[in-house]
XYZ file of C-alpha atoms in Angstrom:
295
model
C 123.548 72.123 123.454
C 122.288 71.524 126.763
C 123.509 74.550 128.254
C 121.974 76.447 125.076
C 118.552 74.762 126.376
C 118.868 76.352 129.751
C 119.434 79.746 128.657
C 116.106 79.682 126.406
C 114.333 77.645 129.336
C 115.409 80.669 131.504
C 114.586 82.989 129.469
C 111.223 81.204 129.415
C 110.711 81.470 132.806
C 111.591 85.080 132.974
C 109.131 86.524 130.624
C 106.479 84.012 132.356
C 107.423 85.195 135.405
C 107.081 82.517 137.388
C 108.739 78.847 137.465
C 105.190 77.526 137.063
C 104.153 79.438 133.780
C 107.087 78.230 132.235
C 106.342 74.528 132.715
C 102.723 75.403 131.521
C 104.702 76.834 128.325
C 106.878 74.149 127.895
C 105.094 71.215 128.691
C 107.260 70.056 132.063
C 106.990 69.766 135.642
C 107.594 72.951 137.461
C 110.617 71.002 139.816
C 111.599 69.897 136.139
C 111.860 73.442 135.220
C 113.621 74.818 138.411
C 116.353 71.475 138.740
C 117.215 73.195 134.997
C 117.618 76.412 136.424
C 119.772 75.264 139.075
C 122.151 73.471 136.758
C 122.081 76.853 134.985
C 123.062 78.509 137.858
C 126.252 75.821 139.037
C 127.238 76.134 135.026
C 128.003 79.552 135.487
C 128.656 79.863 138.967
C 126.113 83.193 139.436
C 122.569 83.255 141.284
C 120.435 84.506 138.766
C 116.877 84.384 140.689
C 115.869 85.388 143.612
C 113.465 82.961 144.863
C 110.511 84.125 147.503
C 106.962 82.264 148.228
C 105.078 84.954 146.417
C 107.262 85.793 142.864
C 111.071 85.565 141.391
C 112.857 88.504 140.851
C 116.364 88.606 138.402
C 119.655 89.001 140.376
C 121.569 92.183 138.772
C 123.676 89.149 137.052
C 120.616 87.848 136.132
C 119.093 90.732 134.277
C 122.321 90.913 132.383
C 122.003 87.191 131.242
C 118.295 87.367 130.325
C 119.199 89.555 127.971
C 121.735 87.663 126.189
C 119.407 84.522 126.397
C 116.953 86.984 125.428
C 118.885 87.358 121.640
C 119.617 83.912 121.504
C 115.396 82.526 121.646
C 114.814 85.433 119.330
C 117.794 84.316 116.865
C 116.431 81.014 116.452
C 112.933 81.704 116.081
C 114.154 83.881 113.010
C 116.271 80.641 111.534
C 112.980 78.523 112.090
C 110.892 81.566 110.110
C 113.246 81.186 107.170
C 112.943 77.889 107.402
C 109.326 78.167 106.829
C 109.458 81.052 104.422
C 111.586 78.065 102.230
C 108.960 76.046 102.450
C 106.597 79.155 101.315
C 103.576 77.818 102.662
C 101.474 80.134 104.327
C 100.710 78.903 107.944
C 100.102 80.005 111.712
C 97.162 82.952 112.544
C 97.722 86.101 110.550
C 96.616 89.182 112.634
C 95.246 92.008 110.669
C 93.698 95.353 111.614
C 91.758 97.820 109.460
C 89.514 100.892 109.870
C 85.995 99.294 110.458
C 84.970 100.315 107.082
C 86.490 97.388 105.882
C 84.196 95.217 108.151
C 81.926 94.757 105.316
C 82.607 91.977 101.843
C 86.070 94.233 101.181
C 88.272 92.398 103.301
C 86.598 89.447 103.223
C 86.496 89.081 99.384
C 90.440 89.758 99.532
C 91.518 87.155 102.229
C 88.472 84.363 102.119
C 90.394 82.619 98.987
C 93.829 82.589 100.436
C 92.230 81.133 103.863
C 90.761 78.240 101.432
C 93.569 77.449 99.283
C 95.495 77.062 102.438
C 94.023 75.096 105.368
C 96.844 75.438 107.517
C 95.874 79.484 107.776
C 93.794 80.727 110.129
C 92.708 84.617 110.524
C 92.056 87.011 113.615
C 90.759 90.729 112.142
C 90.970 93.879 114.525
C 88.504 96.678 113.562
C 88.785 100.581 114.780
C 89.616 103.842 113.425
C 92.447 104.667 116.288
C 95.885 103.119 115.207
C 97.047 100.000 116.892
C 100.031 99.493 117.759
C 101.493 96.842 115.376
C 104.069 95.659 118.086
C 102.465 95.291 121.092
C 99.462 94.047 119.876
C 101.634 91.372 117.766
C 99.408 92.444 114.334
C 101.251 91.007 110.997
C 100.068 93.674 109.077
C 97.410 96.637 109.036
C 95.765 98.717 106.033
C 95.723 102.418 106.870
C 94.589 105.759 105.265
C 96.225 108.901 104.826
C 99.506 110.489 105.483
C 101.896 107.493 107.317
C 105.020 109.258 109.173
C 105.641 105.997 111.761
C 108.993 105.225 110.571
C 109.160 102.304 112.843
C 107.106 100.483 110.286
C 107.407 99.755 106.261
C 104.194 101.499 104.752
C 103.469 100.017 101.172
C 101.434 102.387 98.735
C 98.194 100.700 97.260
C 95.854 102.693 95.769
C 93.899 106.429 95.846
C 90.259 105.989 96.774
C 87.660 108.818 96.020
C 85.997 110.403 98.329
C 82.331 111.615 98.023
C 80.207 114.473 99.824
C 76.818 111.998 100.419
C 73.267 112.693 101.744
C 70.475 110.563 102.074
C 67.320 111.345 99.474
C 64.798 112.776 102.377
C 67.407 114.674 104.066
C 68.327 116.811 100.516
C 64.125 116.936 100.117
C 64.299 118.704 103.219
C 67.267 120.498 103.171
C 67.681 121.079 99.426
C 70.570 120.564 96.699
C 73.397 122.438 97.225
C 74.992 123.541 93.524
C 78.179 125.356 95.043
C 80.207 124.232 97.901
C 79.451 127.736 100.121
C 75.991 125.948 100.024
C 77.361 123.270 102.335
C 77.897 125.571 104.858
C 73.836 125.793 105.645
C 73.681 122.024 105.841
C 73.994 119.650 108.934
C 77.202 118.196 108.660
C 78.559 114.506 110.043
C 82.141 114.633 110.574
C 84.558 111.656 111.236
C 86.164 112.923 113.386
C 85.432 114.502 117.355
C 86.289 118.339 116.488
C 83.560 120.797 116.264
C 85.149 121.634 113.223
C 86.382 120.508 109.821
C 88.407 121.760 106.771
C 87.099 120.876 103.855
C 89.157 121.441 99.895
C 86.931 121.244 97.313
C 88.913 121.502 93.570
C 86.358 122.303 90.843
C 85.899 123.398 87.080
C 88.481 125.655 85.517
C 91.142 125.168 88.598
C 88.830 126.662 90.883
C 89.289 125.514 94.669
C 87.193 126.296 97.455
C 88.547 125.998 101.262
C 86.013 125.180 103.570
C 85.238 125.131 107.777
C 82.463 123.107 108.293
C 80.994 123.169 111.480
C 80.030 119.345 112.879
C 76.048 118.801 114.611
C 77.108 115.195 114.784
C 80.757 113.854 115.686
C 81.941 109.948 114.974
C 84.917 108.360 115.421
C 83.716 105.503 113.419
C 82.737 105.539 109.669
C 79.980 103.101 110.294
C 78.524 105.419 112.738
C 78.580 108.475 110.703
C 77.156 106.496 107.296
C 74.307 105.290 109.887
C 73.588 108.788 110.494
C 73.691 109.622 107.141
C 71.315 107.448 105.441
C 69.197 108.149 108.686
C 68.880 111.640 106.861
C 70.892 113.399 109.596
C 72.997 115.799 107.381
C 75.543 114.912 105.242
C 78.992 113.499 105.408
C 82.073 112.235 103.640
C 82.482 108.621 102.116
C 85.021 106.765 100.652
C 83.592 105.635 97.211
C 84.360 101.657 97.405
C 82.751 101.437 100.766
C 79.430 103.255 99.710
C 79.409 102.062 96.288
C 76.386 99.902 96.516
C 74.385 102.462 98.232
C 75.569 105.110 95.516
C 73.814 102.459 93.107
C 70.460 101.756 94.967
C 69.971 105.702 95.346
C 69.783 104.854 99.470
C 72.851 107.463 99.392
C 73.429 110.822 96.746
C 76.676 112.290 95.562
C 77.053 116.080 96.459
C 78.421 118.104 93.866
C 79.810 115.605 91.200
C 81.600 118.859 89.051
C 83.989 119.450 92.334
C 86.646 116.572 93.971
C 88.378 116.172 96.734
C 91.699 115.064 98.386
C 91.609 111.382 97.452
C 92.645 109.312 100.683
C 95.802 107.006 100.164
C 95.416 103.074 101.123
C 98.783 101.826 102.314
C 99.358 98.370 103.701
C 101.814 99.015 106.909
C 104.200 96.186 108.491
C 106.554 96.506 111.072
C 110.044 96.323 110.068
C 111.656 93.025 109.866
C 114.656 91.244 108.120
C 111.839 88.798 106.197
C 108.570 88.515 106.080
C 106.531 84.864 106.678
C 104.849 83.337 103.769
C 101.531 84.441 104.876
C 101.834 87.908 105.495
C 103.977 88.161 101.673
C 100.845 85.543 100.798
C 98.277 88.776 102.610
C 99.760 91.539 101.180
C 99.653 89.917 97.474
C 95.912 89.095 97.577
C 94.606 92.641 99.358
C 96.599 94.437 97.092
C 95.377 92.679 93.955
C 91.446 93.443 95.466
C 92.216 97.051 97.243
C 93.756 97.986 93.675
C 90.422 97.053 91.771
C 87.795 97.913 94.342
């Protein structure tokens, strides 16, 4: 047992980097930490560090080892995790990232009960429209849109959200109503996205289907930005239905052409692949799907 303690204390001390950030970690002395590594070392008769004033460095043994003790930390942290997961109580921080339309009441009327019904939960929320990278950031779990291809990570299906063509009221009182989609070639368009250019599938009455290139006068990479823009009476740009629904009802924002749809976007919840997932990301995923599914 002892010598299992050394390999995880080196290990410690390797992804630290230093002899000092490894005491910080583990709450010990730094000469605690590096009499340890030198019992380490007589155990198994091999210098793993070498030791300078300014940094360690791993022996060519020692890079070998690391890796092994490596395994072993990240074997027991998994045993602890089920131990947890038997317990099924949702604690720890849960990281989640979104696309910042979700900033507003959608995510927090999915996760504000779940934080209250369990105190030992806390939440940290990462908002943009570029993909994060669930691994290196250390996120438990992240709602995307669209096609997901990463298959790295376990993508659950939620739900099909509408999208609408919107316009503010003065900008259509100055630009006029468009009654066929060719129409929304003459109009100032808002994309969300930074090409000049956009395709646009309209599917209308009868079958019909129009294929559009819309040409962009203003370019966002962020929803927010390009709804701004839009009730400013800028042009015109596409919304996804939950997100605008309230200013759909207070006439702030207009549909476009209500007899043609298009594309609906898919809402998956994404993970990174692991044997078992801790209470509160199962705990997460239950209560955004039960709110994504309605909204």
């Amino acid at each position: 047992m002892e010598q299992l303690k050394r390999m995880a204390l080196f290990a410690t001390v390797v992804a630290k980097g230093s002899m000092v950030g490894a005491a910080e970690a583990l709450d010990m002395t730094a000469s605690a930490v590096s009499q340890q590594i030198r019992r380490l070392e007589e155990a198994t008769g091999v210098t793993l560090l070498h030791r300078t004033t300014r940094k360690l460095t791993l022996t060519e043994a020692g890079a070998t080892f690391y890796e092994s003790c490596r395994q072993i930390v990240e074997l027991a942290q998994q045993a602890e995790q089920r131990l947890a997961e038997q317990r099924d109580a949702p604690v720890g921080e849960l990281r989640v990232a979104a696309p910042v339309g979700f900033s507003g009441p959608l995510l927090c009327e999915a996760l504000a009960p779940l934080l209250s019904a369990h105190p030992g939960l806390s939440l940290s929320l990462f908002f943009q429209d570029e993909q994060i990278d669930l691994i290196e950031s250390r996120i438990d779990l992240a709602i995307r849109v669209g096609r997901q291809e990463d298959s790295g990570l376990v993508a659950r299906y939620v739900a099909d959200w509408r999208m609408l063509l919107c316009a503010a009221p003065a900008y259509l009182a100055r630009a006029g109503w468009p009654s066929e989609p060719q129409q929304l070639l003459k109009l100032d368009w808002i994309g969300l996205h930074l090409e000049r250019s956009q395709h646009l599938t309209l599917h209308g009455p009868a079958g019909a289907q129009q294929r559009l290139r819309l040409e962009t006068r203003i370019s966002c990479n962020n929803i927010l930005a390009a709804r701004q823009f839009t009730l400013a009476g800028m042009g015109v740009s596409l919304q996804p239905e939950p997100e605008v629904r309230d200013l759909l009802a207070s006439g702030e924002l207009l549909p476009l052409l209500p007899d043609w749809q298009l594309e609906p976007i898919g809402l998956h919840i994404v993970t990174p692949r692991r044997d078992a997932q801790p209470a509160k990301v199962r705990y997460a995923i239950e209560a955004l799907r039960r709110h994504l599914v309605s909204a």
